[in-house]
PDB file of C-alpha atoms in Angstrom:
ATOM      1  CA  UNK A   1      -8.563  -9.961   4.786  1.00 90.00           C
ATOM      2  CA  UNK A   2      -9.516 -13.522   3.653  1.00 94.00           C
ATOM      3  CA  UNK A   3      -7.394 -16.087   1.474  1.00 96.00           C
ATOM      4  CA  UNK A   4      -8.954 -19.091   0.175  1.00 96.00           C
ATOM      5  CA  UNK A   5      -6.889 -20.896  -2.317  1.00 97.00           C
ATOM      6  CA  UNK A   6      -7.809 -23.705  -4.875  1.00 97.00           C
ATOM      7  CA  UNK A   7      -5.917 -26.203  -7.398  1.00 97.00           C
ATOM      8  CA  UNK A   8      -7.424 -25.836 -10.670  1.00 97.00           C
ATOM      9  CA  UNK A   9      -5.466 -28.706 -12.738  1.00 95.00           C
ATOM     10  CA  UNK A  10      -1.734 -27.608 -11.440  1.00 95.00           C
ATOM     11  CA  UNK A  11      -1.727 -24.506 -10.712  1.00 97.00           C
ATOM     12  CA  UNK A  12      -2.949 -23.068  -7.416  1.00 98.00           C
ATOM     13  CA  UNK A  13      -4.834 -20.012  -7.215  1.00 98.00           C
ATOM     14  CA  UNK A  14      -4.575 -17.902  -4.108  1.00 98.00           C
ATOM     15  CA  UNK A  15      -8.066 -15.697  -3.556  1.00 97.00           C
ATOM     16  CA  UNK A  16      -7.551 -12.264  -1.611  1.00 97.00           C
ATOM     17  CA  UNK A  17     -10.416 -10.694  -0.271  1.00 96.00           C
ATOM     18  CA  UNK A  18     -11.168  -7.636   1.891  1.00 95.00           C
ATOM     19  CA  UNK A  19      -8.587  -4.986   3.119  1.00 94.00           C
ATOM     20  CA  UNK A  20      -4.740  -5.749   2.256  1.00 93.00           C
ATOM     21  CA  UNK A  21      -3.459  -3.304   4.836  1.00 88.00           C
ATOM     22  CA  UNK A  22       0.000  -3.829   6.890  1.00 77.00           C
ATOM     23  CA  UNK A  23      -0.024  -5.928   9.633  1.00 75.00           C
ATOM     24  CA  UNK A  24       0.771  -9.336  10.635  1.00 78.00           C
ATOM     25  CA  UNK A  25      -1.946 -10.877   8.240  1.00 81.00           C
ATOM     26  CA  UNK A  26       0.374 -10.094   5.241  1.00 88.00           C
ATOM     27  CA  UNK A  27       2.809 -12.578   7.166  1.00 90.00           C
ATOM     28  CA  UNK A  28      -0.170 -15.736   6.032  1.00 92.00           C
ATOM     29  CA  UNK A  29       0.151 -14.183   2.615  1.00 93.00           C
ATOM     30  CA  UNK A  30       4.318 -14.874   2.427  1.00 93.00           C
ATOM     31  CA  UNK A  31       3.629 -18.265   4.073  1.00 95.00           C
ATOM     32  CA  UNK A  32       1.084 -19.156   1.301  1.00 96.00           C
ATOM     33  CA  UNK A  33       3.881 -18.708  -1.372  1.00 97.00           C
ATOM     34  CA  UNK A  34       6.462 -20.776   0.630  1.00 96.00           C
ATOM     35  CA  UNK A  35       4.020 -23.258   1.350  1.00 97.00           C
ATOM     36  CA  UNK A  36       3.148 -23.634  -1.936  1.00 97.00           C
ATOM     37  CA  UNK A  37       6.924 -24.108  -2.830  1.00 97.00           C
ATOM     38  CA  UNK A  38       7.517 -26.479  -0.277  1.00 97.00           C
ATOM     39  CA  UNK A  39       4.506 -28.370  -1.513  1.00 97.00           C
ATOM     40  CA  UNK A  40       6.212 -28.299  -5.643  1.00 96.00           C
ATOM     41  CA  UNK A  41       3.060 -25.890  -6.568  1.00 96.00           C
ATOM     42  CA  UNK A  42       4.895 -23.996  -8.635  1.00 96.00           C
ATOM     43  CA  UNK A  43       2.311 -22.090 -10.730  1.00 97.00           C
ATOM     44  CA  UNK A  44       0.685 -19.391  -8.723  1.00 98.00           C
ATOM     45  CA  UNK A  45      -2.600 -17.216  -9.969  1.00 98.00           C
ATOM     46  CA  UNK A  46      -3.715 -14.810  -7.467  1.00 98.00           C
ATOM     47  CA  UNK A  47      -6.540 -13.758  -7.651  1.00 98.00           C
ATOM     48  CA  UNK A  48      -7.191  -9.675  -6.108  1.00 98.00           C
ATOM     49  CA  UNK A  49     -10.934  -9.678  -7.842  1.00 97.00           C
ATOM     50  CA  UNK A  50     -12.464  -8.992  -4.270  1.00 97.00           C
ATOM     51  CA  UNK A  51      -9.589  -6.920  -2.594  1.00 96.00           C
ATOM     52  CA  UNK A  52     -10.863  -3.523  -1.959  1.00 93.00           C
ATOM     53  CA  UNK A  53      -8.152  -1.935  -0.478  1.00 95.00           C
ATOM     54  CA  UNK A  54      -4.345  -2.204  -0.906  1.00 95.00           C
ATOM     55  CA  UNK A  55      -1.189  -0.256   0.244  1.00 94.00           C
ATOM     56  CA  UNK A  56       2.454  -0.755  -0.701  1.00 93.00           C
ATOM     57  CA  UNK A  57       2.847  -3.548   2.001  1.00 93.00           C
ATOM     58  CA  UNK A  58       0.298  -5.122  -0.051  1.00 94.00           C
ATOM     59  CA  UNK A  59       2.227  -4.902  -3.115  1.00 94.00           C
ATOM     60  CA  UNK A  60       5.745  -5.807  -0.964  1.00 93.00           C
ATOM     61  CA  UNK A  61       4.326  -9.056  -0.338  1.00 94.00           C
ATOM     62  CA  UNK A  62       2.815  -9.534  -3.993  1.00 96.00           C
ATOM     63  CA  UNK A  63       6.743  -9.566  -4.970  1.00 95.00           C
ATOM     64  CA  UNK A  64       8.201 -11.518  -1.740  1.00 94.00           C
ATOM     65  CA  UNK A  65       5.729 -14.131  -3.565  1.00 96.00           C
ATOM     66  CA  UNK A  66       7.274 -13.606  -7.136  1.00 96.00           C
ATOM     67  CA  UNK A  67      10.517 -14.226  -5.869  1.00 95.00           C
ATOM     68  CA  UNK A  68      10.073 -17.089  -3.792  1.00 96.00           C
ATOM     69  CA  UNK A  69       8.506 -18.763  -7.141  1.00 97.00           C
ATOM     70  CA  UNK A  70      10.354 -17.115  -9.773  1.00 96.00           C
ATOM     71  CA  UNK A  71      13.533 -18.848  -7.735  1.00 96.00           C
ATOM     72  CA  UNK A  72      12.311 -21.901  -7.443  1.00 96.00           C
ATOM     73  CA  UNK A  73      11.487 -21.859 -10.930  1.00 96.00           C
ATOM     74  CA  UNK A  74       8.122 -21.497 -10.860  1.00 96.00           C
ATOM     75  CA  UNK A  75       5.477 -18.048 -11.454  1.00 96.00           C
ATOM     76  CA  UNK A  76       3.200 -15.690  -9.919  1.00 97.00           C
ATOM     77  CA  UNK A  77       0.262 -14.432 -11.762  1.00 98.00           C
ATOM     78  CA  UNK A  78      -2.349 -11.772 -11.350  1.00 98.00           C
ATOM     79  CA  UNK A  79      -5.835 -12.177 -11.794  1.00 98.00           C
ATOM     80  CA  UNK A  80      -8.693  -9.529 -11.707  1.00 97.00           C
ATOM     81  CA  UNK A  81      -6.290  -6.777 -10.293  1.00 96.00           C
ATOM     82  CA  UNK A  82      -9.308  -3.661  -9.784  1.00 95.00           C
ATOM     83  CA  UNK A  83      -8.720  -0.654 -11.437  1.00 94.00           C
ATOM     84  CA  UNK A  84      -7.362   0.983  -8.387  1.00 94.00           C
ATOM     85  CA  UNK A  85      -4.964  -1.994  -7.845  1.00 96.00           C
ATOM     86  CA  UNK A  86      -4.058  -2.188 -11.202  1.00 95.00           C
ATOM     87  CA  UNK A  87      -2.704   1.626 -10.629  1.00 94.00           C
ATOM     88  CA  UNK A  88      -0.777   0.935  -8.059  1.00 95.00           C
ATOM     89  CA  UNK A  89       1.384  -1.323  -9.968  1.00 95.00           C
ATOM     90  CA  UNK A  90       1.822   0.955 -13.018  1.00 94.00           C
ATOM     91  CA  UNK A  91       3.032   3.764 -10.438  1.00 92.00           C
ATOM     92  CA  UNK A  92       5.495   1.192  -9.362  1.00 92.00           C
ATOM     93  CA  UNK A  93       6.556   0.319 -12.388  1.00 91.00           C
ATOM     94  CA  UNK A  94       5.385  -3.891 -11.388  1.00 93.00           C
ATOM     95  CA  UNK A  95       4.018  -4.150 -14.033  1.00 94.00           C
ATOM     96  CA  UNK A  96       6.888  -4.308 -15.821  1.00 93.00           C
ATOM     97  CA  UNK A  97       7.229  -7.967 -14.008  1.00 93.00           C
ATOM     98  CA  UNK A  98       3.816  -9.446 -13.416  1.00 95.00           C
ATOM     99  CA  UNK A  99       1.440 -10.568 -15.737  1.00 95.00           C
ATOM    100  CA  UNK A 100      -2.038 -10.037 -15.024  1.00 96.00           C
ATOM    101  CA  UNK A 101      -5.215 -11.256 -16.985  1.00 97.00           C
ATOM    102  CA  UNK A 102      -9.011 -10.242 -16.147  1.00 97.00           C
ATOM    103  CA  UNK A 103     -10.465 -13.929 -17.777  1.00 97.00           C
ATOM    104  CA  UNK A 104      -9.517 -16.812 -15.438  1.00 97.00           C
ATOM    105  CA  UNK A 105      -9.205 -19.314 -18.328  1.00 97.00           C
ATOM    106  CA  UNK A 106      -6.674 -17.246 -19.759  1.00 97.00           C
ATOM    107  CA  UNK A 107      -4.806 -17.177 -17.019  1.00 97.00           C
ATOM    108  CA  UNK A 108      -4.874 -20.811 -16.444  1.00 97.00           C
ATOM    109  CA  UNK A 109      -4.138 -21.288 -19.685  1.00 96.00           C
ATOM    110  CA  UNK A 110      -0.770 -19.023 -19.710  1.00 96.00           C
ATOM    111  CA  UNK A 111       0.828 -21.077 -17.654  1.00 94.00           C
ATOM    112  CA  UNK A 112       1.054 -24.383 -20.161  1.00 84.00           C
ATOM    113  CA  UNK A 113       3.166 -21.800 -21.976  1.00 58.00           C
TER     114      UNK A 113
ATOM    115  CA  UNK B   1      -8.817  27.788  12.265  1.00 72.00           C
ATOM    116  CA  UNK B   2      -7.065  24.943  13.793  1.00 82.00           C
ATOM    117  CA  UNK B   3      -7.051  21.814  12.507  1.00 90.00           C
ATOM    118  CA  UNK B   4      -8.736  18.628  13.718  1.00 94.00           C
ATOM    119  CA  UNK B   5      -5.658  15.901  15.489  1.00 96.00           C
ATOM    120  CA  UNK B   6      -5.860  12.104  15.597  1.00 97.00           C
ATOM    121  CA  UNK B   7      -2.756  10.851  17.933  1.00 97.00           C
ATOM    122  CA  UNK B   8      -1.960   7.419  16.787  1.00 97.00           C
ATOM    123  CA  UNK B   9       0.695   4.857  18.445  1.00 97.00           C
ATOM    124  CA  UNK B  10       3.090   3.778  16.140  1.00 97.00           C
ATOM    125  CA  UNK B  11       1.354   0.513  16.019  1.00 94.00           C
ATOM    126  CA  UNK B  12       0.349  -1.124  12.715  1.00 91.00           C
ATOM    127  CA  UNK B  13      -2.913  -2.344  14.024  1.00 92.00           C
ATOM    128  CA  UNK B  14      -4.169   1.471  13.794  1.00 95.00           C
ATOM    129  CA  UNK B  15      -3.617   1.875  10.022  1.00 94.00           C
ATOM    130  CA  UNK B  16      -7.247   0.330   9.513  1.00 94.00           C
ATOM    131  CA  UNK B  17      -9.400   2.835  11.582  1.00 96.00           C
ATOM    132  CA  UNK B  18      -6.947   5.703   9.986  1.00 97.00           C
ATOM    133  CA  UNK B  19      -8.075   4.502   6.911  1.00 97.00           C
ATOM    134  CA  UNK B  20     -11.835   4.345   8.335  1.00 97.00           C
ATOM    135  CA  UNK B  21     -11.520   8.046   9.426  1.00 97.00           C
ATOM    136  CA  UNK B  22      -9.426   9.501   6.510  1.00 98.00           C
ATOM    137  CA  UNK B  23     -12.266   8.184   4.375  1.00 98.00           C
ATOM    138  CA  UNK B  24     -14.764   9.788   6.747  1.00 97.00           C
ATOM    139  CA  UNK B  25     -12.988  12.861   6.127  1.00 97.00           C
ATOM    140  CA  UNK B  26     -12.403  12.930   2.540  1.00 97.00           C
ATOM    141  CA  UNK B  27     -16.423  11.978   2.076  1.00 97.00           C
ATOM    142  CA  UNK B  28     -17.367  15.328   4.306  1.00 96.00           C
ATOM    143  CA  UNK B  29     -15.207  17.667   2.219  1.00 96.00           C
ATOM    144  CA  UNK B  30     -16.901  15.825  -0.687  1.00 96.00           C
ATOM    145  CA  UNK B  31     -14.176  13.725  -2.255  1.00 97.00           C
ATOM    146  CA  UNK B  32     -15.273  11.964  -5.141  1.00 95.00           C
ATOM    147  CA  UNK B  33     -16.440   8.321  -4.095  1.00 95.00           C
ATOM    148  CA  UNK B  34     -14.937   7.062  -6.618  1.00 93.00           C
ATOM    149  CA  UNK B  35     -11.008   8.501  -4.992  1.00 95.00           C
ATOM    150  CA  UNK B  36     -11.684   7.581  -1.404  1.00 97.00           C
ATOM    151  CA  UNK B  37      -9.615   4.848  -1.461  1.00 96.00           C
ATOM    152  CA  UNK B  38      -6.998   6.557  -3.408  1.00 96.00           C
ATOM    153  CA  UNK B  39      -6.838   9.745  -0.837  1.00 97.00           C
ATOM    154  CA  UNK B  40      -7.002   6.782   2.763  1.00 97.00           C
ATOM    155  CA  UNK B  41      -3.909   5.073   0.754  1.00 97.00           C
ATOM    156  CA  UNK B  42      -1.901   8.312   0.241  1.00 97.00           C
ATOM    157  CA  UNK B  43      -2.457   9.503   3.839  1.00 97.00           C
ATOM    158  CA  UNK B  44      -2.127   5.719   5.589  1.00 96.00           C
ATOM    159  CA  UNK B  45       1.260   5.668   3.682  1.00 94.00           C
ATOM    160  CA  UNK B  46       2.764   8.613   4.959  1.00 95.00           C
ATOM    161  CA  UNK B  47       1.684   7.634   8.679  1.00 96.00           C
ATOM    162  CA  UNK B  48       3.189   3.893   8.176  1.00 94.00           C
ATOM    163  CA  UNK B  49       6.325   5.918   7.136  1.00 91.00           C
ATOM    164  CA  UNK B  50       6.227   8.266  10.298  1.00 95.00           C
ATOM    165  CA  UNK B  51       5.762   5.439  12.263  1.00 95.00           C
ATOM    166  CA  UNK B  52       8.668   3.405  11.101  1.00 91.00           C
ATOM    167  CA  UNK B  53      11.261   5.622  10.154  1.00 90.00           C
ATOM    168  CA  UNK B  54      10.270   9.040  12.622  1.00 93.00           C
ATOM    169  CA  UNK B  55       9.305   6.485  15.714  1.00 96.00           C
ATOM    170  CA  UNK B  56      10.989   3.146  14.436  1.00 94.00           C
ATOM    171  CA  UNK B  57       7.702   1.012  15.162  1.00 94.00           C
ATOM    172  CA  UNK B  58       7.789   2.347  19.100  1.00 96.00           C
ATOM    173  CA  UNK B  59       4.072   1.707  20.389  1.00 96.00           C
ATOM    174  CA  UNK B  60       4.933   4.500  23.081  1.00 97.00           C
ATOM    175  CA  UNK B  61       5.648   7.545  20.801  1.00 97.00           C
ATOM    176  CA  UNK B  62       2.852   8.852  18.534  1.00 97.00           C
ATOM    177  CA  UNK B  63       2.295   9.606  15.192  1.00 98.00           C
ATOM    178  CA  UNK B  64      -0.152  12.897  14.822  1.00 98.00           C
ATOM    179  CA  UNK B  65      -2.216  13.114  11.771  1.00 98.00           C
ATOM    180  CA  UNK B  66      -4.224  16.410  11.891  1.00 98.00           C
ATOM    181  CA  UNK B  67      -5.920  17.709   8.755  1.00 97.00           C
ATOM    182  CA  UNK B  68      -8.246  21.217   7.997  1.00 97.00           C
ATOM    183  CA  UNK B  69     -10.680  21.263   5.130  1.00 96.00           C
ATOM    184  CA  UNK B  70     -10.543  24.462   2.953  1.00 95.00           C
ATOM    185  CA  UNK B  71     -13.213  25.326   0.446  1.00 93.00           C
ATOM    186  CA  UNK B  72     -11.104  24.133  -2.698  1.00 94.00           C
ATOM    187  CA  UNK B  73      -8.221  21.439  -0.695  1.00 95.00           C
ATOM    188  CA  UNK B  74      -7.948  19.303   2.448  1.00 97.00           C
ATOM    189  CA  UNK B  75      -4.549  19.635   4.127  1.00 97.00           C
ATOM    190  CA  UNK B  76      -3.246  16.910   5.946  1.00 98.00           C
ATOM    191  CA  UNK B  77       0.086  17.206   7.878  1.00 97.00           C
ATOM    192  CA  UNK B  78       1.820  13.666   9.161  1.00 97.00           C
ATOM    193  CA  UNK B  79       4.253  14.243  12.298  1.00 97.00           C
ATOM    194  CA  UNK B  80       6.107  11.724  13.787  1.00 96.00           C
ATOM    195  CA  UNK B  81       8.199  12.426  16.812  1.00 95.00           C
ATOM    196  CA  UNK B  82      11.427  11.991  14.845  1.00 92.00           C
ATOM    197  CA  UNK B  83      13.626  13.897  12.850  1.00 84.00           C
ATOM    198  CA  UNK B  84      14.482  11.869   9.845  1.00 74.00           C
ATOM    199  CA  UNK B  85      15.687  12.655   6.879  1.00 70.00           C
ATOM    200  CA  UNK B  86      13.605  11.453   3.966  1.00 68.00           C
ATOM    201  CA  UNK B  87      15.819  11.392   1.061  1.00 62.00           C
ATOM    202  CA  UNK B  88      18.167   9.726   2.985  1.00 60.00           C
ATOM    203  CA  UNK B  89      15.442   7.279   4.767  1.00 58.00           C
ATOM    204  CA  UNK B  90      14.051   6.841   1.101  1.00 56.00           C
ATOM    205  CA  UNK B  91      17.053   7.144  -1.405  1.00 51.00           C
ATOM    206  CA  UNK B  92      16.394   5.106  -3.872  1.00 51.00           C
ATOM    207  CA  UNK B  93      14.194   4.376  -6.687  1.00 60.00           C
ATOM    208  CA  UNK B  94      12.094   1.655  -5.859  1.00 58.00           C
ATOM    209  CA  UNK B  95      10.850   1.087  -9.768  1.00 59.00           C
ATOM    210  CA  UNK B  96      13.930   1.168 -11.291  1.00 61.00           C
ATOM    211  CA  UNK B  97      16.795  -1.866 -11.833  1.00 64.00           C
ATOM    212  CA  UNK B  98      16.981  -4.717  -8.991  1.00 66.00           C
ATOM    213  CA  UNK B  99      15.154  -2.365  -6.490  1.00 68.00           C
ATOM    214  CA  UNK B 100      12.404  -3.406  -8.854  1.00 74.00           C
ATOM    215  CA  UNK B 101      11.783  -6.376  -6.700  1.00 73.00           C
ATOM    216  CA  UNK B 102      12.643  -5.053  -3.122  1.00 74.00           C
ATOM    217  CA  UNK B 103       9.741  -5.916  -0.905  1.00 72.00           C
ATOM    218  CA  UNK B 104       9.199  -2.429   0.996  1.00 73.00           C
ATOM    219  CA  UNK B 105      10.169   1.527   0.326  1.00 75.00           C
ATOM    220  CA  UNK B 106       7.317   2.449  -2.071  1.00 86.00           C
ATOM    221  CA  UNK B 107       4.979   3.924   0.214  1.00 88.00           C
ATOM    222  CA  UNK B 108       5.957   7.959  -0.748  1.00 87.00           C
ATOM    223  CA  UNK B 109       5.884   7.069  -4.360  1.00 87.00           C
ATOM    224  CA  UNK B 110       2.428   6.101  -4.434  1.00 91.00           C
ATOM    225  CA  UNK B 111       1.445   8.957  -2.297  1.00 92.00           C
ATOM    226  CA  UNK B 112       2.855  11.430  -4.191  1.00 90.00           C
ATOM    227  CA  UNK B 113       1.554   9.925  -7.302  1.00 91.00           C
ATOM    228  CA  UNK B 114      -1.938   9.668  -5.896  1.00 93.00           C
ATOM    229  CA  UNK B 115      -1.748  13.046  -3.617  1.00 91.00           C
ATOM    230  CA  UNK B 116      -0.937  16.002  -6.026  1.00 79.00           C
ATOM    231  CA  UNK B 117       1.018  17.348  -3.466  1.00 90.00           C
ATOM    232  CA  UNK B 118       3.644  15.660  -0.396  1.00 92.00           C
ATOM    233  CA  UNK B 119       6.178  17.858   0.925  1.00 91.00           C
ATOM    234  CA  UNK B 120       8.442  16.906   3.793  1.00 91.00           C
ATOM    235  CA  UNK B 121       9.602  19.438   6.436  1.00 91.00           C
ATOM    236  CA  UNK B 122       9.884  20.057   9.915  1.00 90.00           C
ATOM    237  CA  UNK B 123       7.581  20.803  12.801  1.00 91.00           C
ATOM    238  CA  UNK B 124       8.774  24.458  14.820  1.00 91.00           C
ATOM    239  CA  UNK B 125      10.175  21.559  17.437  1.00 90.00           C
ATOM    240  CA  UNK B 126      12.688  19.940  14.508  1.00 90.00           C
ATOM    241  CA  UNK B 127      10.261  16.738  13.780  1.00 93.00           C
ATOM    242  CA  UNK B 128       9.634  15.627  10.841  1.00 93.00           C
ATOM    243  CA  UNK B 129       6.874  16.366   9.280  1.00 95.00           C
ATOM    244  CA  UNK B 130       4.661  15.149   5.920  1.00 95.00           C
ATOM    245  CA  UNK B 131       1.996  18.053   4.255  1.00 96.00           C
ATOM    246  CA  UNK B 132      -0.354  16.483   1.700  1.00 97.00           C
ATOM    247  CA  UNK B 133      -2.411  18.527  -0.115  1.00 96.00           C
ATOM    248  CA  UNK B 134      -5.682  16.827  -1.744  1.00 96.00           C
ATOM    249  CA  UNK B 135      -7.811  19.129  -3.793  1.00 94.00           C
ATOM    250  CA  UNK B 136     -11.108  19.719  -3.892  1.00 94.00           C
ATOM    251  CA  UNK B 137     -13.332  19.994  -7.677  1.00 79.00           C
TER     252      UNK B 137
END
């Protein structure tokens, strides 16, 4: 698994890449989202365009990122969730809490909400 | 005919060659392409499960993931070297109210919506044991 992240204007978007299988790697994931609190980037799009495999410890750390925002007052967006991703959340019933956009710009744009 | 074992220590680091070789498997008894993914994520669920809850994340015991291909199913059966109880390991809903937003406990969910069939039970020694049944068009 890679993550690359990038400000575009204020918001920060968080690139996964590769395999998001359990493991200590999902530990740089978690510190992403705290770091990006700590840092007052508060508006978080990740992006999961390129992930081609996920599991639930995947998704547990998608929401230990929500949280961390969503309590500091901030949000966590998804971006380009795959079709096979994308299921995963509607089995878990997350997507009752996340938004999730397939056009970057739109996403970018939902946060000046 | 008997079926074909992997022996895995409960060790996270194995969960990406499991996937490797449950993919390997599912492409021989000619799994769509397209539900590879789908059938390595149902199976590499129930073996994270076995190793946490049957082995609680002990590198020494073993999870055993054995599996036979039939002409219209694969069967896989997860044991761990445990004998927990999963509705009591497991009892709750993790997509309902504030366990919305727990960060674990959804890994037999999303098997047994992606597997059309996950049945716990025991091995004849008392473990615990998983049975997933993926069919074949």
């Amino acid at each position: 698994m890679n993550i690359k992240q990038q400000m575009k204007g204020d918001v920060l978007v968080v690139a996964l890449s590769g395999k998001v299988i359990g493991g200590p790697e999902l530990m740089e994931v978690k510190d992403v989202f705290q770091k990006a609190v700590d840092q007052d980037k508060k508006k978080v799009l990740l992006d999961l365009g390129r992930v081609n495999w996920m599991d639930s410890s995947g998704l547990g750390v998608i929401v230990s990122g929500h949280t961390t925002l969503s309590r500091a007052g901030g949000s966590l967006r998804i971006l380009n969730a795959t079709k096979k991703i994308h299921e995963l959340f509607i089995i878990t019933k997350l997507i009752t809490i996340f938004e999730t956009y397939t056009d970057e710009q739109e996403a970018l744009n939902s946060f000046g909400d | 005919m008997h079926p074909i074992e992997i022996r895995l220590p409960s060790d996270t680091s194995v969960l990406e060659p499991l996937q490797l070789i449950i993919e390997a498997v599912g492409k021989s008894a000619k799994v769509e392409v397209d539900d590879l993914s789908l059938l390595s994520v149902s199976v590499v669920e129930l073996a994270k499960n076995a190793m946490e809850h049957g082995n609680k994340n002990d590198p020494e015991k073993t999870v055993t993931v054995s599996f036979n291909i039939f002409p219209n199913r694969i069967r896989f059966m997860i044991d761990d070297e445990g004998s927990w109880e999963p509705e009591k390991a497991l009892g709750f809903n993790p997509g309902e109210g504030e366990e919305l937003l727990l960060t674990r406990g959804r890994g037999v969910l999303i098997a047994r919506n992606l597997a059309k069939w996950v049945e716990f039970g025991l091995t004849p020694e008392g473990k615990t044991r998983v049975t997933l049944i993926w069919p074949l068009n």
